[in-house]
Amino acid sequence: MPTAAIKICGISTPDALEAAIKGRAAHIGLVFFPRSLRAVTPAEAAHLSARAEGRIGRVGLFVDAGDTAIGDAMDAARLDAIQLHGEETPERAAQLRARFGVPVWKALPVATAGDVERAAAYADAVDLILFDAKTPKGALPGGMGLSFDWSLIAHWKGPVAWGLAGGLAPANVAEAIRMTGTPLVDTSSGVESAPGVKDESRIAAFCRAVREAG
């Protein structure tokens, strides 16, 4: 089985960025959701993006954002992909892909098999589905360290590329890869020393665990 690609989400400092690059992650996530502890402004994202240019993929995370906000982030950070983490419909995802001309990822919150089945509706609208844990009603979407029953997506054979998020950390990511066969793993709180504070040693340990699992 090929080694899973790695995305370190919620990058907000140069040190965390460099740790992700050193760990040979494929992507970083820049959060453009003001309520998040990991949110970056367009100006902060521009600085991080300049350091990342040509070294690692830059994915912008948005939650039910308007075209203007996404466009401002695209202009500032020269994003390589857009990740939608709200209630965006397949139609909205397709619209954004057409307008901005970059791959679109859609995070789907999972608690039941029915949630996984929703992925089929996005087959022609997005480039990647990210199966994530469903958070409690009223909570922020993602970044809470919650996981779900990985057997629901074990060796998923859907109509679109996919990845796994939700509660992944150095201690459990190898098991997650073995159980699901996921081509991509995404972590945020699992490599933090405190909420919103990335830990370089934990990023290194996560990346090492992924490579050893492969």
Coordinates of C-alpha atoms in Angstrom, one line a residue:
M1 CA 0.0 0.0 0.0
P2 CA 1.4 3.4 -0.9
T3 CA 2.3 5.8 1.9
A4 CA -0.6 8.0 2.7
A5 CA -0.2 11.7 1.9
I6 CA -0.2 14.0 4.9
K7 CA -2.0 17.3 5.5
I8 CA -1.2 19.4 8.6
C9 CA -4.1 21.7 9.1
G10 CA -4.4 24.9 11.1
I11 CA -0.9 26.1 10.3
S12 CA -0.5 29.7 11.6
T13 CA 3.2 30.2 12.3
P14 CA 6.5 29.9 10.3
D15 CA 7.8 27.3 12.8
A16 CA 4.8 25.0 12.3
L17 CA 5.1 25.4 8.5
E18 CA 8.7 24.5 8.5
A19 CA 8.0 21.4 10.7
A20 CA 5.4 20.3 8.2
I21 CA 7.8 20.7 5.3
K22 CA 10.6 18.9 7.2
G23 CA 8.2 16.0 8.0
R24 CA 7.5 15.7 4.2
A25 CA 3.8 16.5 4.5
A26 CA 2.1 17.1 1.2
H27 CA -0.2 19.9 2.2
I28 CA -0.7 22.5 4.9
G29 CA -4.1 23.9 5.8
L30 CA -4.7 27.6 6.3
V31 CA -7.9 28.3 8.1
F32 CA -10.0 31.3 7.0
F33 CA -12.8 30.9 9.5
P34 CA -12.6 33.8 12.0
R35 CA -14.1 31.8 14.9
S36 CA -11.4 29.2 14.8
L37 CA -8.5 29.3 17.2
R38 CA -6.3 28.5 14.2
A39 CA -7.6 31.3 11.9
V40 CA -5.2 33.4 9.9
T41 CA -5.8 36.7 8.2
P42 CA -5.2 37.2 4.5
A43 CA -2.0 39.1 5.4
E44 CA -0.7 36.3 7.7
A45 CA -1.6 33.7 5.1
A46 CA 0.3 35.7 2.5
H47 CA 3.4 35.6 4.6
L48 CA 3.1 31.8 5.2
S49 CA 2.3 31.2 1.6
A50 CA 5.4 32.9 0.4
R51 CA 7.5 30.7 2.6
A52 CA 5.6 27.6 1.4
E53 CA 5.8 28.4 -2.3
G54 CA 7.0 25.4 -4.3
R55 CA 7.7 23.4 -1.1
I56 CA 4.3 22.2 0.0
G57 CA 0.7 22.4 -1.1
R58 CA -1.5 25.2 0.3
V59 CA -5.1 24.3 1.1
G60 CA -7.5 27.1 2.3
L61 CA -10.2 26.0 4.7
F62 CA -13.5 27.9 4.6
V63 CA -16.9 27.5 6.3
D64 CA -19.9 28.6 4.3
A65 CA -17.8 31.6 3.0
G66 CA -18.9 34.0 0.3
D67 CA -17.1 34.5 -3.0
T68 CA -15.5 37.7 -1.9
A69 CA -13.9 36.2 1.2
I70 CA -12.6 33.2 -0.7
G71 CA -11.3 35.4 -3.5
D72 CA -9.5 37.6 -1.0
A73 CA -7.8 34.6 0.5
M74 CA -7.0 33.2 -2.9
D75 CA -5.3 36.4 -3.9
A76 CA -3.4 36.7 -0.7
A77 CA -2.2 33.1 -0.3
R78 CA -2.2 31.8 -3.8
L79 CA -4.0 28.7 -2.6
D80 CA -3.6 25.4 -4.4
A81 CA -6.9 24.0 -3.3
I82 CA -10.1 25.1 -1.5
Q83 CA -11.5 23.0 1.4
L84 CA -15.1 23.4 2.3
H85 CA -16.0 22.6 5.9
G86 CA -19.5 23.9 6.2
E87 CA -22.9 23.1 4.8
E88 CA -21.9 23.7 1.2
T89 CA -24.0 21.8 -1.4
P90 CA -22.6 20.0 -4.4
E91 CA -23.8 22.9 -6.5
R92 CA -21.9 25.4 -4.4
A93 CA -18.8 23.3 -4.6
A94 CA -19.0 23.0 -8.4
Q95 CA -19.6 26.8 -8.6
L96 CA -16.4 27.5 -6.6
R97 CA -14.3 25.1 -8.6
A98 CA -15.4 26.7 -11.8
R99 CA -14.9 30.2 -10.6
F100 CA -11.5 29.9 -9.0
G101 CA -10.0 27.1 -11.1
V102 CA -8.4 25.1 -8.3
P103 CA -9.3 21.7 -6.9
V104 CA -12.1 21.7 -4.3
W105 CA -12.1 19.4 -1.3
K106 CA -15.3 18.8 0.7
A107 CA -15.2 17.7 4.4
L108 CA -18.1 15.4 5.3
P109 CA -18.9 14.9 8.9
V110 CA -19.4 11.2 9.7
A111 CA -21.3 9.4 12.4
T112 CA -23.3 6.8 10.5
A113 CA -23.1 4.9 7.2
G114 CA -25.7 7.3 5.8
D115 CA -23.2 10.1 6.3
V116 CA -20.6 8.2 4.2
E117 CA -23.2 7.7 1.4
R118 CA -23.6 11.4 1.0
A119 CA -20.2 11.5 -0.7
A120 CA -21.8 10.2 -3.9
A121 CA -23.7 13.4 -4.4
Y122 CA -20.4 15.3 -4.6
A123 CA -18.7 13.0 -7.2
D124 CA -18.9 15.5 -10.1
A125 CA -18.5 18.6 -7.9
V126 CA -15.3 18.1 -6.0
D127 CA -11.8 16.7 -6.3
L128 CA -11.6 15.1 -2.9
I129 CA -13.9 14.1 0.0
L130 CA -12.4 14.4 3.5
F131 CA -14.3 12.1 5.9
D132 CA -14.2 13.9 9.3
A133 CA -15.8 13.3 12.7
K134 CA -19.2 14.9 13.3
T135 CA -19.0 17.5 16.0
P136 CA -21.7 18.2 18.5
K137 CA -24.5 20.6 17.5
G138 CA -23.4 24.2 17.9
A139 CA -19.7 23.3 18.1
L140 CA -17.0 24.5 15.7
P141 CA -16.6 22.2 12.6
G142 CA -13.4 20.2 13.0
G143 CA -10.3 20.7 15.1
M144 CA -11.8 19.2 18.2
G145 CA -9.8 16.0 18.4
L146 CA -12.9 13.8 17.8
S147 CA -12.8 10.6 15.8
F148 CA -15.5 8.3 14.3
D149 CA -15.9 4.6 13.6
W150 CA -13.3 4.0 11.0
S151 CA -14.9 0.8 9.9
L152 CA -17.6 2.9 8.2
I153 CA -15.0 3.9 5.5
A154 CA -12.7 0.9 5.6
H155 CA -11.1 0.6 2.1
W156 CA -13.8 2.9 0.7
K157 CA -14.2 2.6 -3.1
G158 CA -16.2 5.7 -4.0
P159 CA -16.3 7.8 -7.2
V160 CA -13.9 10.5 -6.0
A161 CA -10.5 10.7 -4.2
W162 CA -10.7 10.8 -0.5
G163 CA -9.0 11.2 2.8
L164 CA -9.5 10.8 6.6
A165 CA -9.6 13.4 9.3
G166 CA -10.9 13.6 12.8
G167 CA -8.9 12.8 16.0
L168 CA -5.8 11.6 14.2
A169 CA -2.6 11.8 16.3
P170 CA 0.9 10.2 16.3
A171 CA -0.4 7.4 18.5
N172 CA -3.3 6.3 16.4
V173 CA -2.6 7.4 12.8
A174 CA -0.9 4.1 11.8
E175 CA -3.9 2.1 13.0
A176 CA -6.2 4.4 11.1
I177 CA -4.3 3.9 7.9
R178 CA -4.2 0.1 8.3
M179 CA -7.9 -0.1 9.1
T180 CA -9.1 2.2 6.3
G181 CA -6.5 2.2 3.6
T182 CA -6.9 6.0 3.4
P183 CA -4.8 7.7 0.7
L184 CA -4.5 10.9 2.8
V185 CA -4.6 11.7 6.5
D186 CA -5.3 15.2 7.9
T187 CA -4.5 16.3 11.4
S188 CA -4.8 19.5 13.4
S189 CA -5.4 19.3 17.1
G190 CA -3.6 15.9 17.2
V191 CA -0.3 17.7 16.7
E192 CA -0.9 20.5 19.2
S193 CA 0.5 21.1 22.7
A194 CA -2.6 23.3 23.5
P195 CA -5.7 24.3 21.5
G196 CA -4.5 26.1 18.4
V197 CA -0.8 25.8 19.3
K198 CA 1.1 23.5 16.9
D199 CA 3.9 21.4 18.4
E200 CA 6.9 20.8 16.1
S201 CA 7.9 17.5 17.8
R202 CA 4.3 16.2 17.5
I203 CA 4.2 17.1 13.8
A204 CA 7.5 15.2 13.3
A205 CA 6.1 12.2 15.2
F206 CA 2.9 12.2 13.2
C207 CA 4.7 12.3 9.9
R208 CA 7.1 9.6 11.0
A209 CA 4.2 7.4 12.1
V210 CA 2.5 7.8 8.7
R211 CA 5.6 6.8 6.8
E212 CA 6.2 3.8 9.1
A213 CA 2.6 2.7 8.5
G214 CA 3.2 2.7 4.8

